[in-house]
PDB file of C-alpha atoms in Angstrom:
ATOM      1  CA  MET A   1      65.623 -63.150-173.953  1.00  0.00           C
ATOM      2  CA  ALA A   2      65.407 -64.766-177.192  1.00  0.00           C
ATOM      3  CA  ILE A   3      63.570 -67.400-178.259  1.00  0.00           C
ATOM      4  CA  SER A   4      64.628 -70.271-180.115  1.00  0.00           C
ATOM      5  CA  VAL A   5      63.267 -73.685-181.586  1.00  0.00           C
ATOM      6  CA  SER A   6      65.471 -77.095-181.277  1.00  0.00           C
ATOM      7  CA  GLY A   7      65.768 -77.855-185.034  1.00  0.00           C
ATOM      8  CA  ILE A   8      65.012 -74.790-186.980  1.00  0.00           C
ATOM      9  CA  GLY A   9      67.810 -74.635-189.192  1.00  0.00           C
ATOM     10  CA  SER A  10      69.489 -77.567-188.393  1.00  0.00           C
ATOM     11  CA  GLY A  11      68.149 -79.951-191.256  1.00  0.00           C
ATOM     12  CA  LEU A  12      66.011 -81.965-189.282  1.00  0.00           C
ATOM     13  CA  ASP A  13      62.625 -83.211-190.861  1.00  0.00           C
ATOM     14  CA  ILE A  14      60.602 -82.358-187.729  1.00  0.00           C
ATOM     15  CA  GLU A  15      56.978 -82.874-189.511  1.00  0.00           C
ATOM     16  CA  GLY A  16      58.778 -86.089-190.621  1.00  0.00           C
ATOM     17  CA  ILE A  17      59.699 -86.916-187.527  1.00  0.00           C
ATOM     18  CA  VAL A  18      55.975 -85.584-186.025  1.00  0.00           C
ATOM     19  CA  SER A  19      53.876 -87.876-188.457  1.00  0.00           C
ATOM     20  CA  GLN A  20      55.791 -90.785-187.822  1.00  0.00           C
ATOM     21  CA  LEU A  21      55.544 -90.754-183.867  1.00  0.00           C
ATOM     22  CA  MET A  22      51.668 -90.233-184.068  1.00  0.00           C
ATOM     23  CA  ALA A  23      51.718 -92.930-186.466  1.00  0.00           C
ATOM     24  CA  VAL A  24      53.913 -94.700-183.458  1.00  0.00           C
ATOM     25  CA  GLU A  25      51.073 -94.098-181.055  1.00  0.00           C
ATOM     26  CA  GLN A  26      47.816 -94.939-183.253  1.00  0.00           C
ATOM     27  CA  GLN A  27      49.008 -97.893-183.669  1.00  0.00           C
ATOM     28  CA  PRO A  28      47.272 -99.868-180.408  1.00  0.00           C
ATOM     29  CA  LEU A  29      44.177 -97.753-181.689  1.00  0.00           C
ATOM     30  CA  LEU A  30      44.323 -99.782-184.407  1.00  0.00           C
ATOM     31  CA  ARG A  31      45.166-102.784-182.976  1.00  0.00           C
ATOM     32  CA  LEU A  32      42.141-102.251-181.108  1.00  0.00           C
ATOM     33  CA  ALA A  33      40.126-101.448-183.936  1.00  0.00           C
ATOM     34  CA  SER A  34      40.684-104.468-186.143  1.00  0.00           C
ATOM     35  CA  LYS A  35      40.178-106.567-182.779  1.00  0.00           C
ATOM     36  CA  GLU A  36      36.904-104.708-182.760  1.00  0.00           C
ATOM     37  CA  ALA A  37      36.075-105.562-185.932  1.00  0.00           C
ATOM     38  CA  ASP A  38      36.789-109.275-185.777  1.00  0.00           C
ATOM     39  CA  ILE A  39      34.813-109.194-182.365  1.00  0.00           C
ATOM     40  CA  GLN A  40      31.566-107.259-183.947  1.00  0.00           C
ATOM     41  CA  ALA A  41      31.725-110.295-187.013  1.00  0.00           C
ATOM     42  CA  THR A  42      31.885-113.027-184.896  1.00  0.00           C
ATOM     43  CA  ILE A  43      28.768-111.456-182.886  1.00  0.00           C
ATOM     44  CA  SER A  44      27.404-111.152-186.162  1.00  0.00           C
ATOM     45  CA  SER A  45      27.891-114.831-187.383  1.00  0.00           C
ATOM     46  CA  VAL A  46      27.066-115.802-184.265  1.00  0.00           C
ATOM     47  CA  GLY A  47      23.320-113.960-184.543  1.00  0.00           C
ATOM     48  CA  GLU A  48      23.378-115.780-187.880  1.00  0.00           C
ATOM     49  CA  PHE A  49      24.115-118.761-186.605  1.00  0.00           C
ATOM     50  CA  ARG A  50      21.807-118.857-183.873  1.00  0.00           C
ATOM     51  CA  SER A  51      18.762-117.302-186.247  1.00  0.00           C
ATOM     52  CA  VAL A  52      19.616-121.005-188.538  1.00  0.00           C
ATOM     53  CA  LEU A  53      19.802-122.844-185.449  1.00  0.00           C
ATOM     54  CA  SER A  54      16.168-121.946-184.822  1.00  0.00           C
ATOM     55  CA  THR A  55      14.828-122.205-187.733  1.00  0.00           C
ATOM     56  CA  PHE A  56      16.131-125.765-187.973  1.00  0.00           C
ATOM     57  CA  ARG A  57      14.679-126.314-184.728  1.00  0.00           C
ATOM     58  CA  ASP A  58      11.230-125.064-185.641  1.00  0.00           C
ATOM     59  CA  ALA A  59      11.485-127.517-189.084  1.00  0.00           C
ATOM     60  CA  VAL A  60      12.457-130.492-186.716  1.00  0.00           C
ATOM     61  CA  ASN A  61       9.437-129.821-184.169  1.00  0.00           C
ATOM     62  CA  ALA A  62       6.682-129.213-187.341  1.00  0.00           C
ATOM     63  CA  LEU A  63       7.618-132.505-188.199  1.00  0.00           C
ATOM     64  CA  GLY A  64       7.742-134.418-184.768  1.00  0.00           C
ATOM     65  CA  GLY A  65       4.445-132.368-183.709  1.00  0.00           C
ATOM     66  CA  ASP A  66       1.385-134.374-184.065  1.00  0.00           C
ATOM     67  CA  GLY A  67      -0.169-131.933-186.835  1.00  0.00           C
ATOM     68  CA  ALA A  68       1.141-132.918-189.858  1.00  0.00           C
ATOM     69  CA  PHE A  69       0.455-136.535-189.273  1.00  0.00           C
ATOM     70  CA  ASP A  70      -2.861-136.223-188.281  1.00  0.00           C
ATOM     71  CA  ALA A  71      -4.009-132.966-190.717  1.00  0.00           C
ATOM     72  CA  VAL A  72      -6.864-133.833-192.957  1.00  0.00           C
ATOM     73  CA  GLY A  73      -7.552-132.206-195.752  1.00  0.00           C
ATOM     74  CA  SER A  74     -11.942-131.804-197.568  1.00  0.00           C
ATOM     75  CA  GLU A  75     -12.857-131.873-200.900  1.00  0.00           C
ATOM     76  CA  SER A  76     -16.581-131.078-202.055  1.00  0.00           C
ATOM     77  CA  THR A  77     -17.893-132.351-205.665  1.00  0.00           C
ATOM     78  CA  ASN A  78     -20.598-129.593-205.998  1.00  0.00           C
ATOM     79  CA  GLU A  79     -18.469-125.765-204.433  1.00  0.00           C
ATOM     80  CA  ASP A  80     -21.655-124.488-206.307  1.00  0.00           C
ATOM     81  CA  ALA A  81     -23.998-126.010-203.257  1.00  0.00           C
ATOM     82  CA  VAL A  82     -21.900-126.444-200.556  1.00  0.00           C
ATOM     83  CA  THR A  83     -17.734-125.650-199.656  1.00  0.00           C
ATOM     84  CA  VAL A  84     -15.882-127.731-197.021  1.00  0.00           C
ATOM     85  CA  SER A  85     -12.923-127.095-194.739  1.00  0.00           C
ATOM     86  CA  ALA A  86     -11.666-130.016-192.072  1.00  0.00           C
ATOM     87  CA  ASP A  87      -9.223-130.053-188.884  1.00  0.00           C
ATOM     88  CA  GLY A  88      -8.274-132.870-186.980  1.00  0.00           C
ATOM     89  CA  ASP A  89     -11.189-133.753-185.016  1.00  0.00           C
ATOM     90  CA  ALA A  90     -12.543-134.815-187.783  1.00  0.00           C
ATOM     91  CA  ALA A  91     -13.578-138.368-188.931  1.00  0.00           C
ATOM     92  CA  LEU A  92     -12.473-139.379-191.817  1.00  0.00           C
ATOM     93  CA  GLY A  93     -15.067-140.515-194.515  1.00  0.00           C
ATOM     94  CA  SER A  94     -17.398-139.304-196.793  1.00  0.00           C
ATOM     95  CA  PHE A  95     -20.799-137.859-196.679  1.00  0.00           C
ATOM     96  CA  THR A  96     -23.758-136.421-198.881  1.00  0.00           C
ATOM     97  CA  VAL A  97     -24.935-132.444-198.226  1.00  0.00           C
ATOM     98  CA  ASP A  98     -28.087-131.662-200.044  1.00  0.00           C
ATOM     99  CA  VAL A  99     -29.234-128.276-199.824  1.00  0.00           C
ATOM    100  CA  THR A 100     -32.937-127.613-199.971  1.00  0.00           C
ATOM    101  CA  ARG A 101     -32.461-123.249-199.534  1.00  0.00           C
ATOM    102  CA  LEU A 102     -30.485-120.613-198.105  1.00  0.00           C
ATOM    103  CA  ALA A 103     -30.520-119.039-194.860  1.00  0.00           C
ATOM    104  CA  GLN A 104     -31.653-115.375-195.193  1.00  0.00           C
ATOM    105  CA  ALA A 105     -31.516-111.936-193.776  1.00  0.00           C
ATOM    106  CA  HIS A 106     -34.907-110.690-192.610  1.00  0.00           C
ATOM    107  CA  LYS A 107     -36.080-107.984-194.960  1.00  0.00           C
ATOM    108  CA  GLN A 108     -39.642-106.141-194.292  1.00  0.00           C
ATOM    109  CA  ALA A 109     -41.314-102.731-196.498  1.00  0.00           C
ATOM    110  CA  SER A 110     -43.943 -99.852-195.391  1.00  0.00           C
ATOM    111  CA  ALA A 111     -46.735 -99.313-198.076  1.00  0.00           C
ATOM    112  CA  ALA A 112     -46.202 -96.510-200.032  1.00  0.00           C
ATOM    113  CA  PHE A 113     -45.970 -93.245-198.561  1.00  0.00           C
ATOM    114  CA  ALA A 114     -45.711 -89.420-199.181  1.00  0.00           C
ATOM    115  CA  SER A 115     -42.426 -87.640-198.063  1.00  0.00           C
ATOM    116  CA  THR A 116     -44.709 -85.656-196.151  1.00  0.00           C
ATOM    117  CA  ASP A 117     -46.748 -87.819-194.858  1.00  0.00           C
ATOM    118  CA  THR A 118     -46.230 -88.474-190.493  1.00  0.00           C
ATOM    119  CA  PHE A 119     -46.564 -91.112-187.840  1.00  0.00           C
ATOM    120  CA  GLY A 120     -47.982 -90.643-184.330  1.00  0.00           C
ATOM    121  CA  GLY A 121     -48.263 -87.210-182.386  1.00  0.00           C
ATOM    122  CA  GLY A 122     -50.329 -89.099-179.753  1.00  0.00           C
ATOM    123  CA  LEU A 123     -49.172 -88.949-175.944  1.00  0.00           C
ATOM    124  CA  ASP A 124     -46.492 -92.018-175.713  1.00  0.00           C
ATOM    125  CA  ASP A 125     -46.898 -92.843-179.492  1.00  0.00           C
ATOM    126  CA  ALA A 126     -43.871 -94.965-180.256  1.00  0.00           C
ATOM    127  CA  VAL A 127     -42.394 -97.708-182.232  1.00  0.00           C
ATOM    128  CA  THR A 128     -40.122-100.841-181.139  1.00  0.00           C
ATOM    129  CA  PHE A 129     -38.204-102.411-183.389  1.00  0.00           C
ATOM    130  CA  THR A 130     -36.395-105.826-182.143  1.00  0.00           C
ATOM    131  CA  VAL A 131     -33.924-107.705-183.907  1.00  0.00           C
ATOM    132  CA  GLY A 132     -32.807-111.212-181.902  1.00  0.00           C
ATOM    133  CA  GLY A 133     -32.757-109.836-178.468  1.00  0.00           C
ATOM    134  CA  ASN A 134     -31.819-106.545-179.379  1.00  0.00           C
ATOM    135  CA  SER A 135     -34.471-103.309-179.220  1.00  0.00           C
ATOM    136  CA  LEU A 136     -34.659 -99.705-180.732  1.00  0.00           C
ATOM    137  CA  THR A 137     -37.705 -97.764-179.609  1.00  0.00           C
ATOM    138  CA  ILE A 138     -38.285 -94.534-181.498  1.00  0.00           C
ATOM    139  CA  ASP A 139     -40.539 -91.879-180.028  1.00  0.00           C
ATOM    140  CA  LEU A 140     -43.685 -90.942-182.009  1.00  0.00           C
ATOM    141  CA  SER A 141     -44.543 -88.324-179.613  1.00  0.00           C
ATOM    142  CA  THR A 142     -44.290 -86.086-181.738  1.00  0.00           C
ATOM    143  CA  ALA A 143     -44.928 -87.358-185.329  1.00  0.00           C
ATOM    144  CA  LYS A 144     -42.226 -88.173-187.949  1.00  0.00           C
ATOM    145  CA  THR A 145     -41.756 -88.771-191.607  1.00  0.00           C
ATOM    146  CA  LEU A 146     -40.463 -91.751-192.618  1.00  0.00           C
ATOM    147  CA  SER A 147     -37.035 -90.056-193.392  1.00  0.00           C
ATOM    148  CA  GLN A 148     -37.029 -88.860-189.783  1.00  0.00           C
ATOM    149  CA  ILE A 149     -37.901 -92.324-188.322  1.00  0.00           C
ATOM    150  CA  ARG A 150     -35.070 -93.833-190.736  1.00  0.00           C
ATOM    151  CA  GLU A 151     -32.472 -91.440-189.685  1.00  0.00           C
ATOM    152  CA  GLU A 152     -33.090 -92.414-185.915  1.00  0.00           C
ATOM    153  CA  ILE A 153     -33.215 -95.942-187.051  1.00  0.00           C
ATOM    154  CA  ILE A 154     -29.435 -95.104-188.906  1.00  0.00           C
ATOM    155  CA  ALA A 155     -28.019 -93.469-185.906  1.00  0.00           C
ATOM    156  CA  ALA A 156     -28.649 -96.295-183.476  1.00  0.00           C
ATOM    157  CA  GLY A 157     -29.760 -99.438-185.648  1.00  0.00           C
ATOM    158  CA  ALA A 158     -26.084-100.670-185.536  1.00  0.00           C
ATOM    159  CA  ASP A 159     -26.467-101.668-181.568  1.00  0.00           C
ATOM    160  CA  ILE A 160     -29.339-103.904-182.856  1.00  0.00           C
ATOM    161  CA  ASP A 161     -28.112-104.841-186.352  1.00  0.00           C
ATOM    162  CA  LEU A 162     -31.019-103.161-187.975  1.00  0.00           C
ATOM    163  CA  SER A 163     -30.559-101.330-191.503  1.00  0.00           C
ATOM    164  CA  ALA A 164     -32.288 -98.904-193.226  1.00  0.00           C
ATOM    165  CA  THR A 165     -32.935 -97.173-196.423  1.00  0.00           C
ATOM    166  CA  LEU A 166     -35.844 -95.325-198.443  1.00  0.00           C
ATOM    167  CA  ILE A 167     -37.020 -96.818-202.021  1.00  0.00           C
ATOM    168  CA  SER A 168     -38.829 -93.953-204.000  1.00  0.00           C
ATOM    169  CA  GLU A 169     -41.403 -95.405-206.510  1.00  0.00           C
ATOM    170  CA  VAL A 170     -41.585 -92.347-208.571  1.00  0.00           C
ATOM    171  CA  GLY A 171     -39.178 -88.935-208.764  1.00  0.00           C
ATOM    172  CA  ASP A 172     -41.535 -86.897-207.134  1.00  0.00           C
ATOM    173  CA  GLY A 173     -41.240 -88.232-203.640  1.00  0.00           C
ATOM    174  CA  SER A 174     -44.831 -89.115-203.571  1.00  0.00           C
ATOM    175  CA  ALA A 175     -44.681 -93.131-203.151  1.00  0.00           C
ATOM    176  CA  GLN A 176     -41.898 -93.735-201.065  1.00  0.00           C
ATOM    177  CA  ARG A 177     -41.032 -96.997-198.566  1.00  0.00           C
ATOM    178  CA  LEU A 178     -39.727 -97.622-196.050  1.00  0.00           C
ATOM    179  CA  VAL A 179     -36.969-100.609-195.778  1.00  0.00           C
ATOM    180  CA  LEU A 180     -35.745-102.214-193.000  1.00  0.00           C
ATOM    181  CA  SER A 181     -32.945-105.053-193.094  1.00  0.00           C
ATOM    182  CA  SER A 182     -32.187-107.464-190.767  1.00  0.00           C
ATOM    183  CA  GLY A 183     -27.945-107.631-189.745  1.00  0.00           C
ATOM    184  CA  GLU A 184     -28.914-111.432-188.546  1.00  0.00           C
ATOM    185  CA  THR A 185     -29.615-114.366-190.995  1.00  0.00           C
ATOM    186  CA  GLY A 186     -32.577-116.798-189.990  1.00  0.00           C
ATOM    187  CA  TYR A 187     -35.816-117.146-187.686  1.00  0.00           C
ATOM    188  CA  ASP A 188     -33.925-116.080-184.405  1.00  0.00           C
ATOM    189  CA  GLY A 189     -32.344-113.103-186.587  1.00  0.00           C
ATOM    190  CA  ARG A 190     -36.096-111.387-188.076  1.00  0.00           C
ATOM    191  CA  ILE A 191     -37.449-108.070-187.305  1.00  0.00           C
ATOM    192  CA  GLN A 192     -40.546-107.602-184.901  1.00  0.00           C
ATOM    193  CA  VAL A 193     -42.278-104.729-184.800  1.00  0.00           C
ATOM    194  CA  ALA A 194     -44.199-102.924-181.813  1.00  0.00           C
ATOM    195  CA  PHE A 195     -45.877-100.248-181.170  1.00  0.00           C
ATOM    196  CA  GLY A 196     -46.725 -97.927-177.664  1.00  0.00           C
ATOM    197  CA  GLY A 197     -49.330 -95.140-177.221  1.00  0.00           C
ATOM    198  CA  THR A 198     -52.406 -94.730-179.549  1.00  0.00           C
ATOM    199  CA  LEU A 199     -50.405 -96.405-182.129  1.00  0.00           C
ATOM    200  CA  ASP A 200     -50.830 -99.586-180.238  1.00  0.00           C
ATOM    201  CA  THR A 201     -54.725-100.203-180.801  1.00  0.00           C
ATOM    202  CA  ASP A 202     -56.799-103.118-179.706  1.00  0.00           C
ATOM    203  CA  PRO A 203     -56.539-105.320-182.228  1.00  0.00           C
ATOM    204  CA  ALA A 204     -52.950-104.204-182.935  1.00  0.00           C
ATOM    205  CA  THR A 205     -52.489-102.291-186.394  1.00  0.00           C
ATOM    206  CA  ASP A 206     -49.347-101.611-188.198  1.00  0.00           C
ATOM    207  CA  PRO A 207     -49.651 -97.752-189.306  1.00  0.00           C
ATOM    208  CA  PHE A 208     -46.778 -98.809-191.947  1.00  0.00           C
ATOM    209  CA  SER A 209     -48.000-102.016-193.479  1.00  0.00           C
ATOM    210  CA  PHE A 210     -45.067-103.463-193.088  1.00  0.00           C
ATOM    211  CA  ALA A 211     -44.736-106.613-194.990  1.00  0.00           C
ATOM    212  CA  THR A 212     -42.002-109.347-195.280  1.00  0.00           C
ATOM    213  CA  THR A 213     -40.029-109.057-198.708  1.00  0.00           C
ATOM    214  CA  ASN A 214     -38.210-112.443-198.498  1.00  0.00           C
ATOM    215  CA  THR A 215     -39.190-115.562-200.618  1.00  0.00           C
ATOM    216  CA  ASP A 216     -38.947-119.057-200.571  1.00  0.00           C
ATOM    217  CA  PRO A 217     -36.586-120.896-203.210  1.00  0.00           C
ATOM    218  CA  ASP A 218     -39.796-121.152-205.442  1.00  0.00           C
ATOM    219  CA  GLY A 219     -39.607-117.129-205.664  1.00  0.00           C
ATOM    220  CA  VAL A 220     -43.032-117.441-203.406  1.00  0.00           C
ATOM    221  CA  THR A 221     -42.911-114.082-200.542  1.00  0.00           C
ATOM    222  CA  LEU A 222     -43.240-115.380-197.382  1.00  0.00           C
ATOM    223  CA  LEU A 223     -45.903-114.716-194.987  1.00  0.00           C
ATOM    224  CA  GLU A 224     -45.735-113.633-191.711  1.00  0.00           C
ATOM    225  CA  ASP A 225     -46.136-117.350-190.817  1.00  0.00           C
ATOM    226  CA  GLN A 226     -43.634-118.725-192.880  1.00  0.00           C
ATOM    227  CA  LEU A 227     -40.818-116.688-191.608  1.00  0.00           C
ATOM    228  CA  ASP A 228     -39.181-120.515-190.005  1.00  0.00           C
ATOM    229  CA  GLN A 229     -37.980-120.151-194.127  1.00  0.00           C
ATOM    230  CA  LEU A 230     -35.691-117.657-193.255  1.00  0.00           C
ATOM    231  CA  ASP A 231     -33.346-120.983-191.971  1.00  0.00           C
ATOM    232  CA  ALA A 232     -31.342-122.966-194.111  1.00  0.00           C
ATOM    233  CA  SER A 233     -32.705-126.165-194.987  1.00  0.00           C
ATOM    234  CA  PHE A 234     -30.355-128.769-195.534  1.00  0.00           C
ATOM    235  CA  SER A 235     -30.002-132.535-194.917  1.00  0.00           C
ATOM    236  CA  VAL A 236     -26.850-134.822-194.139  1.00  0.00           C
ATOM    237  CA  ASP A 237     -26.537-138.257-195.105  1.00  0.00           C
ATOM    238  CA  GLY A 238     -30.557-137.877-195.496  1.00  0.00           C
ATOM    239  CA  PHE A 239     -30.996-136.263-192.164  1.00  0.00           C
ATOM    240  CA  ALA A 240     -32.947-133.046-192.067  1.00  0.00           C
ATOM    241  CA  MET A 241     -31.344-129.906-190.728  1.00  0.00           C
ATOM    242  CA  THR A 242     -32.352-125.840-190.296  1.00  0.00           C
ATOM    243  CA  ARG A 243     -29.613-123.599-188.962  1.00  0.00           C
ATOM    244  CA  SER A 244     -30.412-120.053-188.413  1.00  0.00           C
ATOM    245  CA  ASN A 245     -26.879-119.237-191.091  1.00  0.00           C
ATOM    246  CA  ASN A 246     -25.253-121.005-193.555  1.00  0.00           C
ATOM    247  CA  GLU A 247     -21.959-121.744-192.151  1.00  0.00           C
ATOM    248  CA  ILE A 248     -22.122-124.768-190.498  1.00  0.00           C
ATOM    249  CA  ASP A 249     -19.987-125.962-188.136  1.00  0.00           C
ATOM    250  CA  ASN A 250     -22.216-128.446-185.594  1.00  0.00           C
ATOM    251  CA  ALA A 251     -23.400-130.479-188.009  1.00  0.00           C
ATOM    252  CA  ILE A 252     -20.662-133.086-188.367  1.00  0.00           C
ATOM    253  CA  THR A 253     -17.826-132.855-186.183  1.00  0.00           C
ATOM    254  CA  GLY A 254     -14.733-131.504-187.101  1.00  0.00           C
ATOM    255  CA  VAL A 255     -15.968-130.315-190.403  1.00  0.00           C
ATOM    256  CA  THR A 256     -17.377-127.237-191.284  1.00  0.00           C
ATOM    257  CA  PHE A 257     -19.383-126.459-194.367  1.00  0.00           C
ATOM    258  CA  THR A 258     -20.451-123.477-196.199  1.00  0.00           C
ATOM    259  CA  LEU A 259     -23.860-122.958-198.405  1.00  0.00           C
ATOM    260  CA  ALA A 260     -23.833-121.569-201.417  1.00  0.00           C
ATOM    261  CA  GLY A 261     -26.611-122.318-203.294  1.00  0.00           C
ATOM    262  CA  ALA A 262     -29.641-125.270-203.650  1.00  0.00           C
ATOM    263  CA  GLY A 263     -28.120-128.508-204.405  1.00  0.00           C
ATOM    264  CA  ALA A 264     -26.289-131.842-203.602  1.00  0.00           C
ATOM    265  CA  ALA A 265     -22.533-132.372-203.028  1.00  0.00           C
ATOM    266  CA  ASP A 266     -20.507-135.516-201.958  1.00  0.00           C
ATOM    267  CA  ILE A 267     -18.021-134.195-199.079  1.00  0.00           C
ATOM    268  CA  SER A 268     -15.043-136.015-198.344  1.00  0.00           C
ATOM    269  CA  VAL A 269     -12.626-136.003-195.403  1.00  0.00           C
ATOM    270  CA  ALA A 270      -8.931-137.858-196.027  1.00  0.00           C
ATOM    271  CA  ARG A 271      -5.852-138.188-194.296  1.00  0.00           C
ATOM    272  CA  ASP A 272      -3.658-135.177-196.066  1.00  0.00           C
ATOM    273  CA  GLY A 273       0.350-136.038-196.687  1.00  0.00           C
ATOM    274  CA  SER A 274       0.802-133.277-198.906  1.00  0.00           C
ATOM    275  CA  GLN A 275       1.850-131.293-194.996  1.00  0.00           C
ATOM    276  CA  VAL A 276       4.099-133.953-194.090  1.00  0.00           C
ATOM    277  CA  SER A 277       5.651-133.625-197.759  1.00  0.00           C
ATOM    278  CA  ALA A 278       6.125-130.133-196.712  1.00  0.00           C
ATOM    279  CA  ALA A 279       7.257-130.532-193.521  1.00  0.00           C
ATOM    280  CA  VAL A 280      10.164-132.930-194.346  1.00  0.00           C
ATOM    281  CA  SER A 281      11.349-130.779-197.205  1.00  0.00           C
ATOM    282  CA  GLY A 282      11.223-128.198-194.968  1.00  0.00           C
ATOM    283  CA  MET A 283      13.264-129.977-192.426  1.00  0.00           C
ATOM    284  CA  VAL A 284      15.404-130.781-195.312  1.00  0.00           C
ATOM    285  CA  ASP A 285      16.193-127.094-196.001  1.00  0.00           C
ATOM    286  CA  ALA A 286      16.613-125.795-192.835  1.00  0.00           C
ATOM    287  CA  TYR A 287      19.410-128.435-192.400  1.00  0.00           C
ATOM    288  CA  ASN A 288      21.056-127.405-195.162  1.00  0.00           C
ATOM    289  CA  GLU A 289      21.223-123.965-194.351  1.00  0.00           C
ATOM    290  CA  LEU A 290      22.510-124.719-190.836  1.00  0.00           C
ATOM    291  CA  GLN A 291      25.507-127.193-192.984  1.00  0.00           C
ATOM    292  CA  THR A 292      26.291-123.711-194.850  1.00  0.00           C
ATOM    293  CA  SER A 293      26.214-121.524-191.689  1.00  0.00           C
ATOM    294  CA  LEU A 294      28.083-123.963-189.805  1.00  0.00           C
ATOM    295  CA  SER A 295      30.811-124.300-192.417  1.00  0.00           C
ATOM    296  CA  SER A 296      31.122-120.410-192.937  1.00  0.00           C
ATOM    297  CA  LEU A 297      31.810-119.675-189.004  1.00  0.00           C
ATOM    298  CA  SER A 298      34.524-122.480-188.913  1.00  0.00           C
TER     299      SER A 298
END
């Protein structure tokens, strides 16, 4: 049977006819694609509007809330002595803070020993370092050098806020000192040393000859019975106070001040109008942005 293709040889534009038919068939798809684009644009615009509206709402809340109108500002006339901040609970007024001394972290140094000198070696020999309420005990039943003791302090000292280093006075290691530093300031964070075993004699002696290296404001080294001077000393309007650290948040209600050095400063706490101004400006900007977004949508 012969095979023939209708139209071939008849002069008909088969390719054109097919193209037109395909174009007609694609019209519904093109209309759907156009609608999809419109819908996506609408969704995007609505999403943008929701974002702008949320920003405007936040700006209104910032202005209408208590924070802007209750905000207070604080100032120190001598930031080399005292820096200050205040919250909404602070009473408006002025105070004079006079700093006598800053709180210090306790430091102790041993006597000078050779790098080969050892400590302990007797039954139950031990040394215990206490900082605050935490203690670290190092077993010295096998004698250890200053370097070995330091390594054990470094390994576990972070748990009790204690660090240690060796200072060599000469290059041959014949005069090493073990220096202990508390991670806490004030008298309650002082370093206390106790001994066990044969090292705990009666009266107790310190084989390391630890001595405090902190000094008072005049540069005089503190003695063991003067360690209360590790606390900060200052006065507020003439009332003498001490604290274990230099950031004071429990002397004046709502006011936190940091002691920076010896000296006096006048502290003032006043209403901070800049936050109200910023809140009003923020609401105006948000409103204008909202209006622009509404115009764009319409």
